[in-house]
Structures are given as structure tokens and as C-alpha cells.
XYZ file of C-alpha atoms in Angstrom:
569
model
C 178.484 -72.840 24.977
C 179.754 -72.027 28.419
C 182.883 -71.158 30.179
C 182.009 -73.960 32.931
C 182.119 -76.362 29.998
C 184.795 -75.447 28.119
C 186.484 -75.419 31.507
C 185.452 -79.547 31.871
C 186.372 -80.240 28.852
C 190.109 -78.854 28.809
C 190.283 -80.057 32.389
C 189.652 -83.944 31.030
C 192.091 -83.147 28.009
C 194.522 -82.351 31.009
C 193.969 -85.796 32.895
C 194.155 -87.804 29.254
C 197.730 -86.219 28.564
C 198.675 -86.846 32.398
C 198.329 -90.143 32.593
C 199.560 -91.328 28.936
C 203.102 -91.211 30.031
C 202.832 -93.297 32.682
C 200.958 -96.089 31.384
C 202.857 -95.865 28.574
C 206.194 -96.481 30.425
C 204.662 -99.553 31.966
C 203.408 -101.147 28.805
C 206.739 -100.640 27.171
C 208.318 -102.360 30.442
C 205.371 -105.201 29.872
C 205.447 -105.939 26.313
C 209.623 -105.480 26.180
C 209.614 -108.506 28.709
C 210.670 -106.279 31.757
C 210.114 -106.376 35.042
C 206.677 -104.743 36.384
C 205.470 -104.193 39.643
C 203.054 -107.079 39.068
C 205.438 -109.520 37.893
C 206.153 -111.195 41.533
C 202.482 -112.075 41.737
C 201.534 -112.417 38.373
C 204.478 -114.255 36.735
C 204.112 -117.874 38.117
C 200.406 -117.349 36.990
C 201.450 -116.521 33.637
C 204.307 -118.902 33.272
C 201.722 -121.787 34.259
C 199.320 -120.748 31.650
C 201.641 -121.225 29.119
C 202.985 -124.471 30.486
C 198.956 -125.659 30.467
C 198.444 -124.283 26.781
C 202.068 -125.640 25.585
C 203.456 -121.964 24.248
C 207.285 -121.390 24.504
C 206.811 -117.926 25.720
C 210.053 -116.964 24.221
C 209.142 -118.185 20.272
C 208.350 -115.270 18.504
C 206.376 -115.671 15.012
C 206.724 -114.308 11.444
C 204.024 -112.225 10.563
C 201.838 -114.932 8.828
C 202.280 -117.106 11.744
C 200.866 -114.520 14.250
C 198.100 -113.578 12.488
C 197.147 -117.220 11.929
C 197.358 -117.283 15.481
C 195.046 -114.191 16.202
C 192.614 -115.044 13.551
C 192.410 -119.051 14.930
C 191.762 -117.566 18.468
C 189.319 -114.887 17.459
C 186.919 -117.625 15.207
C 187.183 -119.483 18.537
C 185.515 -117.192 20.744
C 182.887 -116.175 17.785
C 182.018 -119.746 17.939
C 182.334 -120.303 21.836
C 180.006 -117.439 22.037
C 177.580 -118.207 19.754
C 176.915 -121.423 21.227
C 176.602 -119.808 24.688
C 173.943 -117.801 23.197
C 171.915 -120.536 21.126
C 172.021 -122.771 24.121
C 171.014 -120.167 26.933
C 167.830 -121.774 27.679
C 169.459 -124.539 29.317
C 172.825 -122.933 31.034
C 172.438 -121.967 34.353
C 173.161 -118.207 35.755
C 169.524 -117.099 34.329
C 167.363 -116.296 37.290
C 164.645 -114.403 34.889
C 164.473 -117.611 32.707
C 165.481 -116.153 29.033
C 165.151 -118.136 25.900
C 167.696 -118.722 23.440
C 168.922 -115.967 21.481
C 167.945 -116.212 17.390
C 170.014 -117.466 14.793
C 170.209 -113.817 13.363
C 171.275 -112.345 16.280
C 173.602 -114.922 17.884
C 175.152 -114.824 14.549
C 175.596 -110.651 14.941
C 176.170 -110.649 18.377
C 179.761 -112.619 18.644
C 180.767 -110.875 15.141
C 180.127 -107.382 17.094
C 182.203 -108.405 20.309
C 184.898 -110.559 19.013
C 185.703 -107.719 16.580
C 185.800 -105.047 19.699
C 181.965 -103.511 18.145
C 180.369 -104.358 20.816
C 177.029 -103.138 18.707
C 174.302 -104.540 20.252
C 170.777 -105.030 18.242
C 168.824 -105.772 21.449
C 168.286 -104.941 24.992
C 170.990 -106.385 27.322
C 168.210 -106.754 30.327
C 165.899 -108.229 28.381
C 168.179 -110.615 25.722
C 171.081 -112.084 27.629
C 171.294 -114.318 31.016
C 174.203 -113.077 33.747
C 176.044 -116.572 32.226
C 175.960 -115.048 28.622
C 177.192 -111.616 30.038
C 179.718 -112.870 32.360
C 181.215 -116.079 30.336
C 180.743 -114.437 26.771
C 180.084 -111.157 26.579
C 182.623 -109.954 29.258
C 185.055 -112.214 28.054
C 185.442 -110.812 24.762
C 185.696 -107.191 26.011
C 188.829 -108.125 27.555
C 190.328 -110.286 25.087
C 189.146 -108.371 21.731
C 191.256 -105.582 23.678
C 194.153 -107.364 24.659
C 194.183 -108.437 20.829
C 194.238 -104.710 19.464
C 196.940 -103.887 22.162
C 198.838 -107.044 21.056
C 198.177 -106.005 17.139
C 199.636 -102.350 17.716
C 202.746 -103.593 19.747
C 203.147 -105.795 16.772
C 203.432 -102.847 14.572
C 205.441 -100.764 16.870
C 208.183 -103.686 16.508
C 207.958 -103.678 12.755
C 208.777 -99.753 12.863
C 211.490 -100.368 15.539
C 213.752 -103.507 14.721
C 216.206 -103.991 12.182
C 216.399 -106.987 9.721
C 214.298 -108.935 12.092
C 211.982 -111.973 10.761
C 209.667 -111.739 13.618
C 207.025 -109.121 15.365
C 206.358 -111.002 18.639
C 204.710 -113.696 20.017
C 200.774 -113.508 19.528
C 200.059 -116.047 22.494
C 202.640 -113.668 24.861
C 201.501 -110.209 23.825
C 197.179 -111.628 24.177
C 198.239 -112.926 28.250
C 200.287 -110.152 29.314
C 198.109 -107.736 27.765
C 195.160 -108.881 29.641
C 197.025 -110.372 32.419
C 199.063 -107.561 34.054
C 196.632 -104.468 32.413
C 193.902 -105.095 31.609
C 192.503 -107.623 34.297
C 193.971 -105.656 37.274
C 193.055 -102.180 36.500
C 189.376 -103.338 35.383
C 189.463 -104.756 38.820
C 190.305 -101.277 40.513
C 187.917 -99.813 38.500
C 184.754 -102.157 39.141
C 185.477 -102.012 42.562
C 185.374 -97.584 42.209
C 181.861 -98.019 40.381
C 180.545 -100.404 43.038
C 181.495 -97.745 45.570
C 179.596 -95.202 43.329
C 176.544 -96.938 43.172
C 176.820 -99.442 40.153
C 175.016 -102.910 40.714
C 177.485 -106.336 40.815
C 174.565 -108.819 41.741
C 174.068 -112.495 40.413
C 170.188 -111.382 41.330
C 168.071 -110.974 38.201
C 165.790 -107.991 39.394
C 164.043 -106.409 42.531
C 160.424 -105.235 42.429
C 159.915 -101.537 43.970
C 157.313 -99.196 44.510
C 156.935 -96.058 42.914
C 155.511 -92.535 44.275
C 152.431 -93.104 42.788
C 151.936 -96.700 44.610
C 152.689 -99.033 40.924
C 155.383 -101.636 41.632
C 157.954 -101.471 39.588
C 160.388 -104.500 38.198
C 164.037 -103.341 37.897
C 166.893 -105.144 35.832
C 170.170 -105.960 37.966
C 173.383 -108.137 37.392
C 176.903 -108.033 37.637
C 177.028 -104.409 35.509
C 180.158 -102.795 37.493
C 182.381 -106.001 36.442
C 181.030 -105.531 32.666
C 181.189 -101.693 32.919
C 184.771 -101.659 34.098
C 186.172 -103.576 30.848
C 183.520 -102.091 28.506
C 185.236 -98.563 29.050
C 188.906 -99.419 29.907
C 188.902 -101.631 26.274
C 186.973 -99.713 24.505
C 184.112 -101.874 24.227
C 180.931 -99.996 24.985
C 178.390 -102.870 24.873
C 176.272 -101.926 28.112
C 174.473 -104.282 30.239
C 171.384 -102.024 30.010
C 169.494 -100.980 26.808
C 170.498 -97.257 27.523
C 173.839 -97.933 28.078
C 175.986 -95.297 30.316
C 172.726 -93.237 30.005
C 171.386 -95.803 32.457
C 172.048 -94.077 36.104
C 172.679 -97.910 37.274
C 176.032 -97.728 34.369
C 176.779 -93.993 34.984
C 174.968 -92.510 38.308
C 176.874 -89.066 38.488
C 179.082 -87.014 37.206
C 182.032 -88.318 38.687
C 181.716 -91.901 36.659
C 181.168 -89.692 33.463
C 184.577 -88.376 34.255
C 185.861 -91.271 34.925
C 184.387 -93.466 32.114
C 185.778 -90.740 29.653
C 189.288 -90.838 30.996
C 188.962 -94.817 31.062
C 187.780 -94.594 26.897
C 190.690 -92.577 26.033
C 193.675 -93.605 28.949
C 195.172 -96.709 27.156
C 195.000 -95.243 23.701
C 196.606 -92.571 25.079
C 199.052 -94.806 26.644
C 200.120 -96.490 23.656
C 201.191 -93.510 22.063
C 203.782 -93.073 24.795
C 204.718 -96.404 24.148
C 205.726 -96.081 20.402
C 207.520 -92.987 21.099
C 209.784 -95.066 23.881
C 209.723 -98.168 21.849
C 211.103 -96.058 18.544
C 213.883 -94.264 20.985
C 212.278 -90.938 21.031
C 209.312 -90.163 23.145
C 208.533 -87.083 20.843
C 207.446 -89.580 18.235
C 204.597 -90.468 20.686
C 203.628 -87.107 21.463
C 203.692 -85.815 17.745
C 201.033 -88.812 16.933
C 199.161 -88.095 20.375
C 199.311 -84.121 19.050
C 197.684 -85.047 16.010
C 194.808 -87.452 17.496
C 194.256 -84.139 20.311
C 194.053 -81.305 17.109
C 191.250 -83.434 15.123
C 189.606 -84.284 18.719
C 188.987 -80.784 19.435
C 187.963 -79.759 16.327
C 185.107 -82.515 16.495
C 184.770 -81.578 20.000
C 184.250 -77.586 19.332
C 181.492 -78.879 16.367
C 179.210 -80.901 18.341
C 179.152 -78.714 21.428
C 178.017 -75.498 19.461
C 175.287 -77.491 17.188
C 174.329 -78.888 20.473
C 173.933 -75.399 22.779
C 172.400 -73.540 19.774
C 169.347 -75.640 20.280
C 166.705 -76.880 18.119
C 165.367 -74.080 15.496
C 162.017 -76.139 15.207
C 161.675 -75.616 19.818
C 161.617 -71.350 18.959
C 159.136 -71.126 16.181
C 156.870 -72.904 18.503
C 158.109 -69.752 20.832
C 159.671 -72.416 23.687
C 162.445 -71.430 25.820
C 165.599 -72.823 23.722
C 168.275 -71.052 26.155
C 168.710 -74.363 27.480
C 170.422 -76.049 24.169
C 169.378 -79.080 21.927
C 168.315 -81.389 25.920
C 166.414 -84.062 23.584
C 168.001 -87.128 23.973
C 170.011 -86.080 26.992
C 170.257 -86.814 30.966
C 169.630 -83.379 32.868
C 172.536 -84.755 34.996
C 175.385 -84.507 32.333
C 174.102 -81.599 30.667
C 174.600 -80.317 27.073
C 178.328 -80.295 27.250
C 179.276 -83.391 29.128
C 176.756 -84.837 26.728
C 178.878 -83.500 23.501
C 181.977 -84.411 25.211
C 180.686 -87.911 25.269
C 180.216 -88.492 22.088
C 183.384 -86.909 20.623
C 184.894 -89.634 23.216
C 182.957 -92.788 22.334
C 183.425 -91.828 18.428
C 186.988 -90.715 18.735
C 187.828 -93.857 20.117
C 186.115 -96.850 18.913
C 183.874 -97.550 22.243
C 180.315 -96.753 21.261
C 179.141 -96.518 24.431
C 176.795 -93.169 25.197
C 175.715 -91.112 27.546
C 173.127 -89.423 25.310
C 171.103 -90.797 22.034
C 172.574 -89.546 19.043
C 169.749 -89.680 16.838
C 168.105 -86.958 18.641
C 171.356 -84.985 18.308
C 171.114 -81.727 15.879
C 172.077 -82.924 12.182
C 175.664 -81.238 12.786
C 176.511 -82.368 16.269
C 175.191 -85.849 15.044
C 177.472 -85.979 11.974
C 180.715 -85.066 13.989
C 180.312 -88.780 15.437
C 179.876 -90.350 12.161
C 182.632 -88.400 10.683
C 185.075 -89.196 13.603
C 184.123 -92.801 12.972
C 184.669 -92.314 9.285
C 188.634 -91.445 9.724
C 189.015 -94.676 10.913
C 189.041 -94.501 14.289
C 192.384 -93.056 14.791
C 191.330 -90.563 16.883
C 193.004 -92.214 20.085
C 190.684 -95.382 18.777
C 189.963 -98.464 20.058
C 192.907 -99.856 22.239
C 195.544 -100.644 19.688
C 193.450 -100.200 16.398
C 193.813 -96.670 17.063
C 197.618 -96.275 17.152
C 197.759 -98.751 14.342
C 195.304 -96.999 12.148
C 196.757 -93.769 13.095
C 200.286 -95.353 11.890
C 198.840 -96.479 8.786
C 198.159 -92.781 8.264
C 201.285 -91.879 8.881
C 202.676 -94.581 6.118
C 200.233 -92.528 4.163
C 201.412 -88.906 5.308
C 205.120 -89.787 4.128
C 204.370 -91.023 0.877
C 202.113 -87.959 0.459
C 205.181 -86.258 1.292
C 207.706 -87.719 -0.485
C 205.902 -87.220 -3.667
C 206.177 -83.480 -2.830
C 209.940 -83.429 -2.492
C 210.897 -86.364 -5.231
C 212.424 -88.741 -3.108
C 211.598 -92.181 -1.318
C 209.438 -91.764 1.668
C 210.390 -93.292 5.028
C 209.407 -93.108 8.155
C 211.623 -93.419 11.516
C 214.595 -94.613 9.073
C 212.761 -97.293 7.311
C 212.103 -96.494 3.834
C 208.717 -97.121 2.471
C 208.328 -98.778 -0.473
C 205.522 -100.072 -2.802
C 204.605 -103.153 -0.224
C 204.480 -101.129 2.415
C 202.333 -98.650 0.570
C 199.997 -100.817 -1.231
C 199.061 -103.001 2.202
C 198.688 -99.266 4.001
C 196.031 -99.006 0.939
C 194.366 -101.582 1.323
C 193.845 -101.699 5.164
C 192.630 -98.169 4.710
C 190.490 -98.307 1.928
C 188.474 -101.370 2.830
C 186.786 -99.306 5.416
C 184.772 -96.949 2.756
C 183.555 -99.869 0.795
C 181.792 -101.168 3.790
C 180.668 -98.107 5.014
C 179.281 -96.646 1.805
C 178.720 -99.996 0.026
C 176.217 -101.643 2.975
C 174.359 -97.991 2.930
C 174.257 -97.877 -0.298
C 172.372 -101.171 -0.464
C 170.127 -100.633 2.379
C 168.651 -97.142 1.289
C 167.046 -98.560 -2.051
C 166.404 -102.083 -1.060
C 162.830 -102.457 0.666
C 164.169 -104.663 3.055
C 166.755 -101.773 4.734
C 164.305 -99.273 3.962
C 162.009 -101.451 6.533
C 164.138 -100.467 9.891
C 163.782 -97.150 9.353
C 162.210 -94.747 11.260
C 162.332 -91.367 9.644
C 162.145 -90.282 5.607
C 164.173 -87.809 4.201
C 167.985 -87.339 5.175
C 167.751 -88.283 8.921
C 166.728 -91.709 7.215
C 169.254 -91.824 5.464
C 171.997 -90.224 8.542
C 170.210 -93.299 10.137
C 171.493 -95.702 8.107
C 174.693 -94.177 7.218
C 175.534 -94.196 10.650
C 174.701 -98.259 11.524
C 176.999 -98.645 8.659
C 179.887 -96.715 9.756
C 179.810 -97.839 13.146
C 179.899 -101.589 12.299
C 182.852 -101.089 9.768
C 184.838 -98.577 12.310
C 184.131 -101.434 14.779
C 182.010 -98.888 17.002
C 178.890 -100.078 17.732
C 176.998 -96.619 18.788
C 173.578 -95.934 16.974
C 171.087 -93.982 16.035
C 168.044 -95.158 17.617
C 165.933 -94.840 15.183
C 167.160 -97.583 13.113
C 166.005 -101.231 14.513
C 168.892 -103.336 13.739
C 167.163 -106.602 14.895
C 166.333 -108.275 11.579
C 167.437 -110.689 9.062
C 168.526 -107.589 6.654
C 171.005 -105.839 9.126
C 172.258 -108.557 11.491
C 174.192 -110.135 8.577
C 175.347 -107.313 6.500
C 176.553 -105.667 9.818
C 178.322 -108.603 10.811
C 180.124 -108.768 7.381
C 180.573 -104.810 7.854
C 182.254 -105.760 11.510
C 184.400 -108.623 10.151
C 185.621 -106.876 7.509
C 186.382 -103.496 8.668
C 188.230 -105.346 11.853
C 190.475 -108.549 9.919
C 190.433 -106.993 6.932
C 192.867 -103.949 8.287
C 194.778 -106.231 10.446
C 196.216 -108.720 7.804
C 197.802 -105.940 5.340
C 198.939 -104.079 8.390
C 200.721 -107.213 10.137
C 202.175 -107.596 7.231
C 203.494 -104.080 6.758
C 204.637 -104.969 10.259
C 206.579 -107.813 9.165
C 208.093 -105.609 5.625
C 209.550 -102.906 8.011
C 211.090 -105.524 10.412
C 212.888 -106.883 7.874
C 214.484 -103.535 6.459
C 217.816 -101.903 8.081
C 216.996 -98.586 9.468
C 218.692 -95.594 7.970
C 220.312 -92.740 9.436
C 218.459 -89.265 9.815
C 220.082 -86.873 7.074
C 219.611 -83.473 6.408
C 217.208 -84.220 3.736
C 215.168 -86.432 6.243
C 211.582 -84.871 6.826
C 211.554 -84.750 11.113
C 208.416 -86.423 12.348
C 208.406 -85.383 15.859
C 207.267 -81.676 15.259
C 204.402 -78.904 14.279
C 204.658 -79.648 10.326
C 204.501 -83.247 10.760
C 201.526 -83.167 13.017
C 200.058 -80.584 10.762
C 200.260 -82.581 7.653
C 199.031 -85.777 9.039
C 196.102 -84.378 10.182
C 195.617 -82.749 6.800
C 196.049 -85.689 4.895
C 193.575 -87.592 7.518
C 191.017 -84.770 6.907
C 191.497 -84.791 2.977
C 191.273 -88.127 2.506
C 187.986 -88.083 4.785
C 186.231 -85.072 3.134
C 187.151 -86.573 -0.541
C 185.842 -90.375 0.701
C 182.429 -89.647 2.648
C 181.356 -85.770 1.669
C 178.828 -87.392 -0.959
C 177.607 -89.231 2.021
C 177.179 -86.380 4.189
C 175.917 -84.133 1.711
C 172.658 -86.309 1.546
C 172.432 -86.725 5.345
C 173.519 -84.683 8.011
C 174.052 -81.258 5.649
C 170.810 -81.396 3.753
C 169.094 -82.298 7.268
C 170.330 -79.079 8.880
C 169.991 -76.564 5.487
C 166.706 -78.311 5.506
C 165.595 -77.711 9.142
C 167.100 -74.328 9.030
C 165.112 -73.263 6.274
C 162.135 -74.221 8.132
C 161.348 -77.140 6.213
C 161.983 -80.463 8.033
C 161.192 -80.788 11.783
């Protein structure tokens, strides 16, 4: 580890806490209905959308009725897309003539993006047309967003308003989110990419000609336009195979920068937002204090695995001064590189600037245990302050069970409802994740994808099954996805750990609108300060190591005692 790192990575710290108050301010002005600096160009737009669709803009819907609403819309586009992909053959926009895609893997593919996975089990250059990319795939990076925003404001509400029936409008909270935030700072941001170098073509490739005199056939498309969205939501589906290792998806190390901050700005944002929304911005930045303690220490874990370098590299007496470079672009370096991943992990993008597989056991597991929390670390855009939330639910019980008396949190008392949804949406995640490995390490037909024995074999398919649950979508490389086996128990792994969170936490949305908010009394534990953020990142870390230390004992851990025992290279 350097000084010049550590220096890069508390100066992007800096920039994520510098711009969450701002864009939180404007999303509170957005989803509250208020005025916004877009609103004179945007409104007529919006009003005329709802016109066309017939929504009363100003109808806002009981928690049943809104999640009917998001999960009608959200089998829609899994269907829409699907069909795109099964009938690519024949749809224009596909100058390098692809086929259909499979069954299998049209099947997997709309799962992964409708659920904001964006886990891809095949090449983008090589699978999908521009139409596919563009129509579908794009799409649903802005609109699986604008859903998590719309879930989290949802939740916000429930925390915030006082014997209310409702928790918004669905149809309102989808348009504006990807209306007035989304759309136009993607826009901004494609158009900063372009300028850096990115492709945004409707050409299918261009043939060059190398040093050595071999002509070469290069991929191109309209990446900027998909990078833009697949960062800003939280996506990470890239148009290229190697994703933002792909110098035409991240040329330098300003985009890194920039991609990071994009990962982790709206997040970030919407912690602001339930702090303004609640009537006390310190309720945001006690949450956003929490999500920045457990970053760092996943931050500090990967970095040193990564500079200490590979033990296997020095008994062969090579030069290992350099770190753990396998895997890695000589352009980002080992600490951008373990940056990175603490990003795409923390939050639920998946996209990545390095391959994990070839990370050291340690700085690979802090990925996969980031992604085991639940993605609360910032998150995805909404599922991680509404997963973080859910902790919280589950901090003040933990809490109140200390100090013998009914646990509440921001006035509203939490009760056994409240609790046992919290429960559910939280515990669903570990089934998937521990279940699907579970069955795919003793069945022939998981053990089939994988391309190492021992515990990185296992890591390997530990990790595919903790990304598709904590709707991800990074992987180890070494497992191929692409079969029968793993399309459909990752899609089930996707589906579940997305809906199945959402319903019991819209309707602990819809139990704490209802209640009357109580007055702070002396006896009322203060959730703006050190000892709350303390003890909700204890809790988060408890819960963790109890859930998935099994798991990691046979992976990641016995990898590295292994390999530094000399006895796995």
C-alpha cells in the first residue's frame, strides 16, 4: 500500500460525501412534488405521458396496490425483453448479423436486468445486436433504477407520515425518477465519455491493422449511451465482455474516477434525502456514516491482500514489489483496481475494472462479503437505502431487547409486523445464496462450469451465487455461467433476492404509515449519532459473520491458509 493511493482513495470518499447533499436536496424537491429546475421543460412532457397512459398523477396507492403496480410493470419488460432477444434474427439494428439468443439465456438475461443484476453469461460484442442493447438492455438500466429509487422513496414515506393509508404513487415516483434524474444526467454523462474517447456508433465494427501487419476486427456500438446509465443506476452490464476493463468503457483514469463517483453518487444522494424527508438531515448522515465505516473497512482489506502480492510469484524468486497485477489493467494500478471492487460490491453495480477471480483469496472475499450484507453498503440505487433501513428496523429491535422496552425508530414504534416482514426481506437473501451453492458444489451438473478444484472452486461458485441473489451481477471468471444448470437457478436467485425483499418491505412501508409518530423522550435511544452508527454496523457485521462464515471458511480462508502454507498455487 501507498501513500499516493490512500491519497485517491480518501480524495473519492471526499467527492462521494460532496455531492450527496446536493442531489439529495433535489430528489427530495422531485419526489415531494416541488418545483425543480427541470420542471419548465420537463413538466408538459411528463404531464402528457400520463394523460397517454391514463394515470391521475395525484392518486396515490396503498401498499398492495403499488407493488401490484411495480411487479405488473417489471414482468412486462422481462417479457418485452425476452422477445427482443428470441426474435433478434429478424429485428433490424444488427449490422454483424447475430442469431437469436437461446432459450436459456434469453430466459437469464431479462431476469438479470429487470431485477437491476445486470449479470451477464455471455459476451455483449458477440451475443446482442445494437437493437437488443439500445431497446432492451438500456432500457432496463434506467427503469430497474428508477424502480429502486421509487421503492426507497416509498419507504422513506412510510417512516415519515402519520396515519397515512398510502406510500405514493408507483406510476409518478417510476417517470419522475427517470424523467428529471436519471435521463438528463445519463445524458451529461454520455456526452463526458464520448469526449473521453468512448464509442456511440450504430456501426458494428472497423477492421485495423496491427504493428505486426494482421488486421484486426474491433467491436463498436452505442457503448457511451449504455455506459452512462450502467454506472449512474447501478447496473454494470457492459457492452463489452471485459466490461469497464475494456479501454473502449473506461480509457483513463479520469472515467475510473468518474465511473466510481457515478456508482456511489445517487446512493449517496438518497441518504440525504431520508434525513430531509424525516425532518433531520443528521438521520441521513448517521445512515451514510454507517455505509462509509463498513466501506472502508472492506476497502483497507482488499487493498493490502492485493499490494502484498502473490506468495506463489516469490518462491519462483519473481519481483512481487509490484502487488497481486494478475487480472489487472497497468493503467488503474493495484489500488484503483481494489478501490473498484469495494465500489461495484458495495453498491450493487457489478461492473469491474479488474477480474476478481484472479484477485488474492482475501481481497477476493471482501467483494463477496460486501455483497453478502445485502448490499447496503450505499447499494444499488434505492435497494441500498432500503436494505440499509431494514437494518436499522433490525438495529432497534436489537436494541430494545437490551433496555426492555418497545423499539421504534424516528417515533414510530416497531412492532411484531414490522419486525417479522424486516425478517423476512432479510433472510431470504442467505437461502439463495447458500442454498443455490449448496446445490451446485455436489451436483455434477454445477460441478461442470467450474474451472478450478479445491476452495477457489468452490469461492467460484459461492460468488455466482451471491451476486445473483444481492442483484450484482460481477463474477469470477472462472465459472461459465452459460448453461442450462446456472441460467435458471440464477435467474430464480435474481428474482428472488430482488421481489422477494421488496414485498415485506413495502409493506413495512405501508405498517409505519399508518402509525402516529411519537414524541422523542428521554428514554428515546437518538439515532442521529456515534452509538447509533456504531451499533448498526455491528449488528450488520454480526449478523453477516454468523450467516456466511461457514461459507467462507471453505472458500476464500482455506484458499489463502492453503496458499500460504505453500500448498495450493
Amino acid at each position: 500500500m501507498t501513500v499516493s493511493g490512500w491519497i485517491h482513495i480518501l480524495l473519492f470518499a471526499a467527492l462521494v460525501a460532496a455531492v450527496a447533499r446536493p442531489l439529495g436536496g433535489y430528489m427530495t424537491r422531485l419526489f415531494n412534488g416541488e418545483r425543480t429546475l427541470l420542471s419548465p421543460l420537463l413538466g408538459p412532457v411528463e404531464r402528457g405521458l400520463y394523460r397517454l397512459a391514463g394515470v391521475d398523477a395525484k392518486a396515490e396507492q396503498h401498499w398492495v396496490t403499488y407493488a401490484v403496480a411495480m411487479l405488473l410493470f417489471n414482468v412486462a419488460g422481462l417479457l418485452l425483453l425476452y422477445a427482443l432477444q428470441r426474435l433478434q434474427g429478424v429485428l433490424p439494428l444488427n449490422p454483424t448479423g447475430m442469431a437469436a439468443v437461446p432459450a436459456a439465456l434469453a430466459f437469464n438475461t431479462p431476469a438479470s436486468f429487470v431485477t437491476n443484476t445486470n449479470r451477464q453469461n455471455y459476451g455483449g460484442e458477440s451475443t446482442m445486436s445494437h437493437l437488443v442493447q439500445m431497446a432492451g438492455l438500456t432500457v432496463q438500466n434506467f427503469v430497474s433504477a428508477a424502480t429502486g429509487i421509487a421503492l426507497a422513496v416509498a419507504l422513506v414515506r412510510g417512516f415519515t407520515r402519520t396515519g397515512a393509508r398510502t406510500v405514493g404513487n408507483f406510476w409518478t415516483d417510476l417517470t419522475r425518477g427517470t424523467r428529471y434524474l436519471l435521463l438528463p444526467l445519463s445524458l451529461l454523462y454520455a456526452l463526458f465519455l464520448v469526449w473521453q474517447g468512448v464509442p456511440q456508433t450504430l456501426a458494428g465494427t472497423v477492421d485495423a491493422t496491427t504493428l505486426d501487419g494482421v488486421k484486426q476486427t474491433i467491436a463498436l456500438g452505442p457503448v457511451a449511451s449504455q455506459e452512462a446509465i450502467k454506472m449512474l443506476g447501478t447496473n454494470g452490464g457492459g457492452f463489452f465482455n471485459a466490461n469497464s476493463a475494456h479501454p473502449f468503457e473506461n480509457p483513463n483514469a479520469l472515467t475510473n474516477l468518474v465511473q466510481m463517483l457515478s456508482i456511489f453518487a445517487i446512493g449517496a444522494g438518497l441518504t440525504n434525502l431520508f434525513g430531509r424527508m424525516a425532518g433531520d438531515e443528521r438521520q441521513g448522515w448517521a445512515i451514510l456514516a454507517a455505509m462509509g465505516l463498513l466501506f472502508f473497512i472492506g476497502v483497507a482489506v482488499v487493498y493490502w491482500a492485493e499490494a502484498q502480492g502473490n506468495p506463489a510469484f516469490a518462491a519462483l524468486g519473481l519481483d512481487n514489489a509490484a502487488g497481486n497485477m494478475e487480472g489487472k489493467e497497468t493503467r488503474f494500478g493495484i489500488a484503483m483496481s481494489a478501490l473498484f471492487a469495494a465500489v461495484t460490491t458495495a453498491a450493487s453495480c457489478g461492473a469491474v475494472n479488474a477480474m476478481h477471480d484472479s484477485f488474492m483469496p482475501l481481497g477476493g472475499m471482501v467483494p463477496m462479503v460486501n455483497m453478502m450484507l445485502g448490499e447496503i453498503i450505499v447499494g444499488g440505487v434505492g435497494a441500498g437505502l432500503y436494505g440499509m433501513l431494514l437494518f436499522a428496523i433490525v438495529t432497534m429491535f436489537v436494541a430494545g431487547l437490551m433496555v426492555g422496552r418497545t423499539p421504534e425508530y424516528l417515533g414510530k414504534k416497531l412492532e411484531a409486523k414490522e419486525v417479522k416482514m424486516t425478517m423476512l426481506a432479510v433472510l431470504c437473501l442467505p437461502l439463495m445464496m447458500l442454498g443455490g451453492t449448496a446445490f451446485a458444489v455436489v451436483l455434477d451438473t454445477g460441478l461442470a462450469s467450474l474451472a478450478n478444484a479445491g476452495p477457489h472452486g468452490f469461492s467460484e461458485a459461492l460468488y455466482a451465487y451471491v451476486s445473483a441473489a444481492a442483484n450484482n451481477g460481477s463474477a469470477f471468471g472462472g465459472l461459465s455461467g452459460n448453461t442450462l444448470w446456472y441460467n435458471l437457478t440464477l435467474a430464480a436467485g435474481m428474482l428472488v433476492g430482488r421481489f422477494l425483499v421488496i414485498v415485506p418491505m413495502l409493506a413495512v412501508a405501508g405498517s409505519l404509515a399508518a402509525k402516529t409518530r411519537s414524541a422523542a423522550s428521554a428514554g428515546t435511544f437518538p439515532t442521529h449519532g456515534g452509538l447509533f452508527v456504531g451499533l448498526l454496523a455491528g449488528v450488520i457485521l454480526i449478523v453477516g459473520g454468523l450467516t456466511f462464515f461457514p461459507a467462507l471458511a471453505l472458500g476464500p480462508v482455506a484458499e489463502h491458509l492453503a496458499m500460504r502454507a505453500g500448498l495450493l498455487f
